[in-house]
JSON list of C-alpha atoms in Angstrom, two decimals:
[
{"chain": "A", "resi": 1, "resn": "MET", "atom": "CA", "xyz": [0.00, 0.00, 0.00]},
{"chain": "A", "resi": 2, "resn": "LYS", "atom": "CA", "xyz": [1.16, 3.50, -0.82]},
{"chain": "A", "resi": 3, "resn": "ILE", "atom": "CA", "xyz": [0.12, 6.07, 1.78]},
{"chain": "A", "resi": 4, "resn": "ALA", "atom": "CA", "xyz": [0.59, 9.84, 1.98]},
{"chain": "A", "resi": 5, "resn": "ILE", "atom": "CA", "xyz": [1.03, 11.31, 5.47]},
{"chain": "A", "resi": 6, "resn": "THR", "atom": "CA", "xyz": [0.97, 15.04, 6.17]},
{"chain": "A", "resi": 7, "resn": "SER", "atom": "CA", "xyz": [4.16, 15.86, 8.04]},
{"chain": "A", "resi": 8, "resn": "THR", "atom": "CA", "xyz": [6.02, 18.77, 9.62]},
{"chain": "A", "resi": 9, "resn": "GLY", "atom": "CA", "xyz": [9.30, 17.39, 8.26]},
{"chain": "A", "resi": 10, "resn": "PRO", "atom": "CA", "xyz": [10.69, 15.10, 5.54]},
{"chain": "A", "resi": 11, "resn": "THR", "atom": "CA", "xyz": [11.37, 11.96, 7.61]},
{"chain": "A", "resi": 12, "resn": "LEU", "atom": "CA", "xyz": [9.45, 9.07, 9.20]},
{"chain": "A", "resi": 13, "resn": "ASP", "atom": "CA", "xyz": [10.24, 10.40, 12.66]},
{"chain": "A", "resi": 14, "resn": "ASP", "atom": "CA", "xyz": [8.81, 13.89, 12.15]},
{"chain": "A", "resi": 15, "resn": "PRO", "atom": "CA", "xyz": [5.41, 14.71, 13.71]},
{"chain": "A", "resi": 16, "resn": "VAL", "atom": "CA", "xyz": [2.24, 14.50, 11.67]},
{"chain": "A", "resi": 17, "resn": "ASP", "atom": "CA", "xyz": [1.16, 17.94, 10.45]},
{"chain": "A", "resi": 18, "resn": "PRO", "atom": "CA", "xyz": [-2.46, 18.48, 11.56]},
{"chain": "A", "resi": 19, "resn": "ARG", "atom": "CA", "xyz": [-3.27, 20.42, 8.37]},
{"chain": "A", "resi": 20, "resn": "PHE", "atom": "CA", "xyz": [-3.91, 18.63, 5.09]},
{"chain": "A", "resi": 21, "resn": "GLY", "atom": "CA", "xyz": [-4.04, 21.36, 2.46]},
{"chain": "A", "resi": 22, "resn": "ARG", "atom": "CA", "xyz": [-1.34, 23.47, 4.08]},
{"chain": "A", "resi": 23, "resn": "CYS", "atom": "CA", "xyz": [0.91, 20.84, 5.63]},
{"chain": "A", "resi": 24, "resn": "ALA", "atom": "CA", "xyz": [4.67, 21.40, 5.35]},
{"chain": "A", "resi": 25, "resn": "TYR", "atom": "CA", "xyz": [5.43, 18.06, 3.67]},
{"chain": "A", "resi": 26, "resn": "PHE", "atom": "CA", "xyz": [3.79, 14.99, 2.23]},
{"chain": "A", "resi": 27, "resn": "VAL", "atom": "CA", "xyz": [5.70, 11.85, 3.18]},
{"chain": "A", "resi": 28, "resn": "ILE", "atom": "CA", "xyz": [4.62, 9.04, 0.85]},
{"chain": "A", "resi": 29, "resn": "VAL", "atom": "CA", "xyz": [5.34, 5.63, 2.34]},
{"chain": "A", "resi": 30, "resn": "GLU", "atom": "CA", "xyz": [5.27, 2.18, 0.76]},
{"chain": "A", "resi": 31, "resn": "THR", "atom": "CA", "xyz": [3.98, 0.14, 3.68]},
{"chain": "A", "resi": 32, "resn": "ASN", "atom": "CA", "xyz": [5.42, -3.16, 2.40]},
{"chain": "A", "resi": 33, "resn": "ASP", "atom": "CA", "xyz": [9.01, -2.12, 3.04]},
{"chain": "A", "resi": 34, "resn": "MET", "atom": "CA", "xyz": [8.67, 1.35, 4.70]},
{"chain": "A", "resi": 35, "resn": "SER", "atom": "CA", "xyz": [10.53, 3.02, 1.83]},
{"chain": "A", "resi": 36, "resn": "PHE", "atom": "CA", "xyz": [9.39, 6.61, 1.42]},
{"chain": "A", "resi": 37, "resn": "GLU", "atom": "CA", "xyz": [9.64, 9.87, -0.49]},
{"chain": "A", "resi": 38, "resn": "ALA", "atom": "CA", "xyz": [9.12, 13.35, 0.95]},
{"chain": "A", "resi": 39, "resn": "PHE", "atom": "CA", "xyz": [7.66, 16.24, -1.04]},
{"chain": "A", "resi": 40, "resn": "ASP", "atom": "CA", "xyz": [7.42, 19.92, -0.13]},
{"chain": "A", "resi": 41, "resn": "ASN", "atom": "CA", "xyz": [3.78, 20.99, -0.21]},
{"chain": "A", "resi": 42, "resn": "GLU", "atom": "CA", "xyz": [3.66, 23.67, -2.88]},
{"chain": "A", "resi": 43, "resn": "SER", "atom": "CA", "xyz": [0.06, 24.52, -1.94]},
{"chain": "A", "resi": 44, "resn": "ILE", "atom": "CA", "xyz": [1.01, 25.77, 1.54]},
{"chain": "A", "resi": 45, "resn": "ALA", "atom": "CA", "xyz": [0.94, 29.46, 0.56]},
{"chain": "A", "resi": 46, "resn": "LEU", "atom": "CA", "xyz": [-2.17, 29.42, -1.63]},
{"chain": "A", "resi": 47, "resn": "GLY", "atom": "CA", "xyz": [-4.86, 31.93, -0.71]},
{"chain": "A", "resi": 48, "resn": "GLY", "atom": "CA", "xyz": [-7.58, 29.40, -1.52]},
{"chain": "A", "resi": 49, "resn": "GLY", "atom": "CA", "xyz": [-8.00, 25.94, -2.97]},
{"chain": "A", "resi": 50, "resn": "ALA", "atom": "CA", "xyz": [-5.07, 24.45, -1.03]},
{"chain": "A", "resi": 51, "resn": "GLY", "atom": "CA", "xyz": [-7.07, 21.39, -0.04]},
{"chain": "A", "resi": 52, "resn": "ILE", "atom": "CA", "xyz": [-8.09, 20.60, -3.61]},
{"chain": "A", "resi": 53, "resn": "GLN", "atom": "CA", "xyz": [-4.59, 21.21, -4.99]},
{"chain": "A", "resi": 54, "resn": "SER", "atom": "CA", "xyz": [-3.01, 19.05, -2.28]},
{"chain": "A", "resi": 55, "resn": "ALA", "atom": "CA", "xyz": [-5.55, 16.28, -2.85]},
{"chain": "A", "resi": 56, "resn": "GLN", "atom": "CA", "xyz": [-4.86, 16.33, -6.59]},
{"chain": "A", "resi": 57, "resn": "PHE", "atom": "CA", "xyz": [-1.11, 16.20, -5.92]},
{"chain": "A", "resi": 58, "resn": "VAL", "atom": "CA", "xyz": [-1.19, 13.13, -3.68]},
{"chain": "A", "resi": 59, "resn": "ALA", "atom": "CA", "xyz": [-3.69, 11.40, -5.96]},
{"chain": "A", "resi": 60, "resn": "SER", "atom": "CA", "xyz": [-1.29, 11.98, -8.88]},
{"chain": "A", "resi": 61, "resn": "LYS", "atom": "CA", "xyz": [1.33, 10.06, -6.92]},
{"chain": "A", "resi": 62, "resn": "GLY", "atom": "CA", "xyz": [-0.86, 6.97, -6.98]},
{"chain": "A", "resi": 63, "resn": "VAL", "atom": "CA", "xyz": [-1.47, 6.74, -3.23]},
{"chain": "A", "resi": 64, "resn": "ASP", "atom": "CA", "xyz": [-4.11, 4.41, -1.83]},
{"chain": "A", "resi": 65, "resn": "ALA", "atom": "CA", "xyz": [-4.73, 6.43, 1.34]},
{"chain": "A", "resi": 66, "resn": "VAL", "atom": "CA", "xyz": [-4.04, 9.71, 3.14]},
{"chain": "A", "resi": 67, "resn": "ILE", "atom": "CA", "xyz": [-3.38, 10.02, 6.88]},
{"chain": "A", "resi": 68, "resn": "THR", "atom": "CA", "xyz": [-3.64, 13.48, 8.45]},
{"chain": "A", "resi": 69, "resn": "GLY", "atom": "CA", "xyz": [-4.92, 15.45, 11.41]},
{"chain": "A", "resi": 70, "resn": "ASN", "atom": "CA", "xyz": [-7.65, 17.54, 9.78]},
{"chain": "A", "resi": 71, "resn": "CYS", "atom": "CA", "xyz": [-9.24, 17.48, 6.34]},
{"chain": "A", "resi": 72, "resn": "GLY", "atom": "CA", "xyz": [-11.89, 19.84, 4.97]},
{"chain": "A", "resi": 73, "resn": "PRO", "atom": "CA", "xyz": [-14.85, 19.10, 2.70]},
{"chain": "A", "resi": 74, "resn": "ASN", "atom": "CA", "xyz": [-13.27, 20.11, -0.62]},
{"chain": "A", "resi": 75, "resn": "ALA", "atom": "CA", "xyz": [-10.21, 17.93, -0.05]},
{"chain": "A", "resi": 76, "resn": "ILE", "atom": "CA", "xyz": [-12.36, 15.02, 1.13]},
{"chain": "A", "resi": 77, "resn": "GLN", "atom": "CA", "xyz": [-14.51, 15.24, -2.03]},
{"chain": "A", "resi": 78, "resn": "THR", "atom": "CA", "xyz": [-11.44, 15.39, -4.29]},
{"chain": "A", "resi": 79, "resn": "LEU", "atom": "CA", "xyz": [-9.77, 12.42, -2.58]},
{"chain": "A", "resi": 80, "resn": "SER", "atom": "CA", "xyz": [-12.99, 10.39, -2.60]},
{"chain": "A", "resi": 81, "resn": "ALA", "atom": "CA", "xyz": [-13.40, 11.04, -6.33]},
{"chain": "A", "resi": 82, "resn": "ALA", "atom": "CA", "xyz": [-9.87, 9.70, -6.83]},
{"chain": "A", "resi": 83, "resn": "LYS", "atom": "CA", "xyz": [-10.78, 6.63, -4.71]},
{"chain": "A", "resi": 84, "resn": "VAL", "atom": "CA", "xyz": [-8.21, 7.55, -2.04]},
{"chain": "A", "resi": 85, "resn": "GLU", "atom": "CA", "xyz": [-9.11, 6.54, 1.53]},
{"chain": "A", "resi": 86, "resn": "VAL", "atom": "CA", "xyz": [-8.80, 9.26, 4.18]},
{"chain": "A", "resi": 87, "resn": "PHE", "atom": "CA", "xyz": [-7.85, 8.83, 7.84]},
{"chain": "A", "resi": 88, "resn": "VAL", "atom": "CA", "xyz": [-8.22, 11.93, 10.04]},
{"chain": "A", "resi": 89, "resn": "GLY", "atom": "CA", "xyz": [-7.64, 12.81, 13.69]},
{"chain": "A", "resi": 90, "resn": "GLN", "atom": "CA", "xyz": [-4.12, 11.39, 13.73]},
{"chain": "A", "resi": 91, "resn": "SER", "atom": "CA", "xyz": [-1.07, 12.65, 15.60]},
{"chain": "A", "resi": 92, "resn": "GLY", "atom": "CA", "xyz": [2.33, 11.36, 16.69]},
{"chain": "A", "resi": 93, "resn": "THR", "atom": "CA", "xyz": [5.11, 10.66, 14.21]},
{"chain": "A", "resi": 94, "resn": "VAL", "atom": "CA", "xyz": [4.75, 9.51, 10.62]},
{"chain": "A", "resi": 95, "resn": "ARG", "atom": "CA", "xyz": [6.19, 6.14, 11.64]},
{"chain": "A", "resi": 96, "resn": "GLN", "atom": "CA", "xyz": [3.68, 5.76, 14.51]},
{"chain": "A", "resi": 97, "resn": "VAL", "atom": "CA", "xyz": [0.62, 6.44, 12.34]},
{"chain": "A", "resi": 98, "resn": "ILE", "atom": "CA", "xyz": [1.85, 3.97, 9.72]},
{"chain": "A", "resi": 99, "resn": "GLU", "atom": "CA", "xyz": [2.19, 1.36, 12.48]},
{"chain": "A", "resi": 100, "resn": "ARG", "atom": "CA", "xyz": [-1.39, 2.14, 13.60]},
{"chain": "A", "resi": 101, "resn": "TYR", "atom": "CA", "xyz": [-2.58, 1.78, 10.02]},
{"chain": "A", "resi": 102, "resn": "ASN", "atom": "CA", "xyz": [-0.80, -1.56, 9.59]},
{"chain": "A", "resi": 103, "resn": "ARG", "atom": "CA", "xyz": [-2.37, -2.85, 12.82]},
{"chain": "A", "resi": 104, "resn": "GLY", "atom": "CA", "xyz": [-5.82, -1.79, 11.63]},
{"chain": "A", "resi": 105, "resn": "ASP", "atom": "CA", "xyz": [-6.20, 0.57, 14.62]},
{"chain": "A", "resi": 106, "resn": "ILE", "atom": "CA", "xyz": [-7.52, 3.51, 12.58]},
{"chain": "A", "resi": 107, "resn": "LYS", "atom": "CA", "xyz": [-10.61, 3.77, 10.42]},
{"chain": "A", "resi": 108, "resn": "SER", "atom": "CA", "xyz": [-11.16, 5.71, 7.22]},
{"chain": "A", "resi": 109, "resn": "THR", "atom": "CA", "xyz": [-13.83, 8.35, 6.82]},
{"chain": "A", "resi": 110, "resn": "ASP", "atom": "CA", "xyz": [-15.68, 10.07, 4.00]},
{"chain": "A", "resi": 111, "resn": "MET", "atom": "CA", "xyz": [-16.56, 13.02, 6.24]},
{"chain": "A", "resi": 112, "resn": "PRO", "atom": "CA", "xyz": [-14.51, 16.21, 6.77]},
{"chain": "A", "resi": 113, "resn": "ASN", "atom": "CA", "xyz": [-13.60, 17.03, 10.37]},
{"chain": "A", "resi": 114, "resn": "VAL", "atom": "CA", "xyz": [-12.97, 20.75, 9.80]},
{"chain": "A", "resi": 115, "resn": "THR", "atom": "CA", "xyz": [-14.58, 23.49, 7.72]},
{"chain": "A", "resi": 116, "resn": "ASP", "atom": "CA", "xyz": [-13.34, 25.03, 4.48]},
{"chain": "A", "resi": 117, "resn": "HIS", "atom": "CA", "xyz": [-10.22, 27.21, 4.84]},
{"chain": "A", "resi": 118, "resn": "TYR", "atom": "CA", "xyz": [-9.14, 25.61, 8.13]},
{"chain": "A", "resi": 119, "resn": "GLY", "atom": "CA", "xyz": [-5.49, 26.43, 8.72]},
{"chain": "A", "resi": 120, "resn": "THR", "atom": "CA", "xyz": [-5.46, 29.81, 6.95]},
{"chain": "A", "resi": 121, "resn": "GLY", "atom": "CA", "xyz": [-5.66, 32.01, 10.06]},
{"chain": "A", "resi": 122, "resn": "SER", "atom": "CA", "xyz": [-4.59, 32.10, 13.68]},
{"chain": "A", "resi": 123, "resn": "GLY", "atom": "CA", "xyz": [-5.66, 29.45, 16.16]},
{"chain": "A", "resi": 124, "resn": "ALA", "atom": "CA", "xyz": [-8.15, 31.86, 17.73]},
{"chain": "A", "resi": 125, "resn": "ASP", "atom": "CA", "xyz": [-9.72, 32.64, 14.37]},
{"chain": "A", "resi": 126, "resn": "MET", "atom": "CA", "xyz": [-9.98, 28.96, 13.53]},
{"chain": "A", "resi": 127, "resn": "ASN", "atom": "CA", "xyz": [-11.61, 28.17, 16.84]},
{"chain": "A", "resi": 128, "resn": "ARG", "atom": "CA", "xyz": [-14.19, 30.91, 16.33]},
{"chain": "A", "resi": 129, "resn": "GLY", "atom": "CA", "xyz": [-14.94, 29.54, 12.87]},
{"chain": "A", "resi": 130, "resn": "MET", "atom": "CA", "xyz": [-15.49, 26.05, 14.21]},
{"chain": "A", "resi": 131, "resn": "LYS", "atom": "CA", "xyz": [-17.86, 27.33, 16.89]},
{"chain": "A", "resi": 132, "resn": "LYS", "atom": "CA", "xyz": [-20.02, 29.02, 14.25]},
{"chain": "A", "resi": 133, "resn": "VAL", "atom": "CA", "xyz": [-20.47, 25.75, 12.40]},
{"chain": "A", "resi": 134, "resn": "CYS", "atom": "CA", "xyz": [-20.58, 23.19, 15.16]},
{"chain": "A", "resi": 135, "resn": "GLY", "atom": "CA", "xyz": [-21.99, 25.04, 18.13]},
{"chain": "A", "resi": 136, "resn": "GLY", "atom": "CA", "xyz": [-19.29, 25.05, 20.76]},
{"chain": "A", "resi": 137, "resn": "GLY", "atom": "CA", "xyz": [-16.28, 24.02, 18.74]},
{"chain": "A", "resi": 138, "resn": "MET", "atom": "CA", "xyz": [-14.84, 20.62, 17.99]},
{"chain": "A", "resi": 139, "resn": "GLY", "atom": "CA", "xyz": [-12.07, 20.45, 20.57]},
{"chain": "A", "resi": 140, "resn": "MET", "atom": "CA", "xyz": [-9.15, 20.93, 18.22]},
{"chain": "A", "resi": 141, "resn": "GLY", "atom": "CA", "xyz": [-6.61, 20.90, 21.04]},
{"chain": "A", "resi": 142, "resn": "ARG", "atom": "CA", "xyz": [-3.23, 22.31, 20.06]},
{"chain": "A", "resi": 143, "resn": "GLY", "atom": "CA", "xyz": [-1.49, 21.25, 23.29]},
{"chain": "A", "resi": 144, "resn": "MET", "atom": "CA", "xyz": [2.17, 20.37, 23.14]},
{"chain": "A", "resi": 145, "resn": "GLY", "atom": "CA", "xyz": [2.43, 19.68, 19.43]},
{"chain": "A", "resi": 146, "resn": "MET", "atom": "CA", "xyz": [2.13, 15.90, 19.45]},
{"chain": "A", "resi": 147, "resn": "GLY", "atom": "CA", "xyz": [-1.56, 16.04, 20.22]},
{"chain": "A", "resi": 148, "resn": "ARG", "atom": "CA", "xyz": [-2.69, 18.68, 17.73]},
{"chain": "A", "resi": 149, "resn": "GLY", "atom": "CA", "xyz": [-5.76, 17.97, 15.67]},
{"chain": "A", "resi": 150, "resn": "MET", "atom": "CA", "xyz": [-7.35, 15.36, 17.93]},
{"chain": "A", "resi": 151, "resn": "GLY", "atom": "CA", "xyz": [-10.83, 15.41, 19.37]},
{"chain": "A", "resi": 152, "resn": "MET", "atom": "CA", "xyz": [-13.22, 15.51, 16.45]},
{"chain": "A", "resi": 153, "resn": "GLY", "atom": "CA", "xyz": [-16.26, 14.95, 18.58]},
{"chain": "A", "resi": 154, "resn": "ARG", "atom": "CA", "xyz": [-15.73, 17.11, 21.67]},
{"chain": "A", "resi": 155, "resn": "GLY", "atom": "CA", "xyz": [-17.98, 20.11, 21.89]},
{"chain": "A", "resi": 156, "resn": "MET", "atom": "CA", "xyz": [-20.69, 18.72, 19.64]},
{"chain": "A", "resi": 157, "resn": "ASN", "atom": "CA", "xyz": [-23.83, 19.44, 21.58]},
{"chain": "A", "resi": 158, "resn": "SER", "atom": "CA", "xyz": [-26.40, 18.24, 19.09]},
{"chain": "A", "resi": 159, "resn": "SER", "atom": "CA", "xyz": [-27.19, 14.82, 17.67]},
{"chain": "A", "resi": 160, "resn": "THR", "atom": "CA", "xyz": [-26.33, 15.90, 14.12]},
{"chain": "A", "resi": 161, "resn": "TRP", "atom": "CA", "xyz": [-23.45, 17.70, 12.47]},
{"chain": "A", "resi": 162, "resn": "ASN", "atom": "CA", "xyz": [-24.11, 19.93, 9.50]},
{"chain": "A", "resi": 163, "resn": "VAL", "atom": "CA", "xyz": [-20.82, 19.83, 7.67]},
{"chain": "A", "resi": 164, "resn": "SER", "atom": "CA", "xyz": [-19.57, 23.32, 6.67]},
{"chain": "A", "resi": 165, "resn": "GLY", "atom": "CA", "xyz": [-23.09, 24.74, 6.88]},
{"chain": "A", "resi": 166, "resn": "GLN", "atom": "CA", "xyz": [-23.66, 24.26, 3.16]},
{"chain": "A", "resi": 167, "resn": "SER", "atom": "CA", "xyz": [-27.02, 23.42, 1.66]},
{"chain": "A", "resi": 168, "resn": "GLY", "atom": "CA", "xyz": [-27.36, 19.72, 0.95]},
{"chain": "A", "resi": 169, "resn": "ALA", "atom": "CA", "xyz": [-24.56, 18.91, 3.40]},
{"chain": "A", "resi": 170, "resn": "THR", "atom": "CA", "xyz": [-24.41, 15.44, 4.87]},
{"chain": "A", "resi": 171, "resn": "MET", "atom": "CA", "xyz": [-26.07, 14.99, 8.26]},
{"chain": "A", "resi": 172, "resn": "LEU", "atom": "CA", "xyz": [-24.96, 12.40, 10.79]},
{"chain": "A", "resi": 173, "resn": "SER", "atom": "CA", "xyz": [-27.61, 10.43, 12.61]},
{"chain": "A", "resi": 174, "resn": "LYS", "atom": "CA", "xyz": [-27.34, 10.02, 16.37]},
{"chain": "A", "resi": 175, "resn": "GLU", "atom": "CA", "xyz": [-26.12, 6.43, 15.91]},
{"chain": "A", "resi": 176, "resn": "GLU", "atom": "CA", "xyz": [-23.51, 7.41, 13.31]},
{"chain": "A", "resi": 177, "resn": "ASN", "atom": "CA", "xyz": [-22.33, 10.27, 15.49]},
{"chain": "A", "resi": 178, "resn": "LEU", "atom": "CA", "xyz": [-21.98, 7.95, 18.49]},
{"chain": "A", "resi": 179, "resn": "LYS", "atom": "CA", "xyz": [-20.05, 5.40, 16.46]},
{"chain": "A", "resi": 180, "resn": "ARG", "atom": "CA", "xyz": [-17.65, 8.05, 15.19]},
{"chain": "A", "resi": 181, "resn": "LEU", "atom": "CA", "xyz": [-17.10, 9.35, 18.71]},
{"chain": "A", "resi": 182, "resn": "LYS", "atom": "CA", "xyz": [-16.37, 5.83, 19.97]},
{"chain": "A", "resi": 183, "resn": "ASP", "atom": "CA", "xyz": [-13.94, 5.25, 17.10]},
{"chain": "A", "resi": 184, "resn": "GLN", "atom": "CA", "xyz": [-12.26, 8.56, 17.88]},
{"chain": "A", "resi": 185, "resn": "ALA", "atom": "CA", "xyz": [-11.98, 7.66, 21.57]},
{"chain": "A", "resi": 186, "resn": "ASN", "atom": "CA", "xyz": [-10.32, 4.36, 20.66]},
{"chain": "A", "resi": 187, "resn": "GLU", "atom": "CA", "xyz": [-7.87, 6.17, 18.41]},
{"chain": "A", "resi": 188, "resn": "LEU", "atom": "CA", "xyz": [-7.07, 8.69, 21.13]},
{"chain": "A", "resi": 189, "resn": "ARG", "atom": "CA", "xyz": [-6.39, 5.87, 23.59]},
{"chain": "A", "resi": 190, "resn": "GLN", "atom": "CA", "xyz": [-4.01, 4.31, 21.09]},
{"chain": "A", "resi": 191, "resn": "GLN", "atom": "CA", "xyz": [-2.28, 7.64, 20.53]},
{"chain": "A", "resi": 192, "resn": "ILE", "atom": "CA", "xyz": [-1.83, 8.09, 24.29]},
{"chain": "A", "resi": 193, "resn": "GLU", "atom": "CA", "xyz": [-0.25, 4.63, 24.49]},
{"chain": "A", "resi": 194, "resn": "ASP", "atom": "CA", "xyz": [2.12, 5.51, 21.66]},
{"chain": "A", "resi": 195, "resn": "LEU", "atom": "CA", "xyz": [3.05, 8.81, 23.30]},
{"chain": "A", "resi": 196, "resn": "GLU", "atom": "CA", "xyz": [3.69, 7.15, 26.64]},
{"chain": "A", "resi": 197, "resn": "SER", "atom": "CA", "xyz": [5.85, 4.55, 24.91]},
{"chain": "A", "resi": 198, "resn": "SER", "atom": "CA", "xyz": [7.86, 7.30, 23.21]},
{"chain": "A", "resi": 199, "resn": "MET", "atom": "CA", "xyz": [8.31, 9.15, 26.51]},
{"chain": "A", "resi": 200, "resn": "LYS", "atom": "CA", "xyz": [9.54, 5.99, 28.27]},
{"chain": "A", "resi": 201, "resn": "ALA", "atom": "CA", "xyz": [12.04, 5.41, 25.50]},
{"chain": "A", "resi": 202, "resn": "LEU", "atom": "CA", "xyz": [13.43, 8.93, 26.07]},
{"chain": "A", "resi": 203, "resn": "GLU", "atom": "CA", "xyz": [13.58, 8.70, 29.86]}
]
C-alpha cells in the first residue's frame, strides 16, 4: 500500500502535520518495506484551494490512502473522487501512524472534520470559525504539538453535524455520530499509548 502522510518534516520520525491542504510536507510511504519519499507541499501558501490542490497532488502520486490530522470538505470530495481513503484525527510521528494503520487501529472516513479554509488564520480565528459551524467548537486541542488535531467529537452538543453549513450537506444520525465518537476515543487511547511509549524510551 502506498500512503501519503501530512508531516512537519521530511522523515518518518517527524510529527504529523495536523493540516492537510497546508501541511509542510507529504511523506509518501510504501507500507510493504517502509521506503518513502518526501515532497514539499507547494500549496502551503495558496490563498484558496489548497485542499483541492493538495488532494490532486497526492492522488497523482498513486497513493491508496491519506493520513492526516484535519481534512476539509473540498479535499475530502477530491480524494474520494480519486478513490483515495482518508484517515483523520491522527497525531504522533509519521512512523507511529503507519504502524497504527498496519495494525488496523484507525478507520477511514468520507466526512470532513474541519470546515473550508481551516489552517489559513490564527488558532483563535480557527476556533471561532469552528464554533459558528458546530456550536461550541470541535475540541481541536493544540497542546504540546504531538496532540494537535485530535478530538473531532468534543464540543458537539447536538445529535447531528451539518458539515460546513452548506445546503445539501451530509447529516450524521445520532447512531452514526456515536459510532464516530467511539472510534475517535479508541484512536485517542491508542495515541496516548504511543506517546507514553515514546516518553519511556526517552527517559
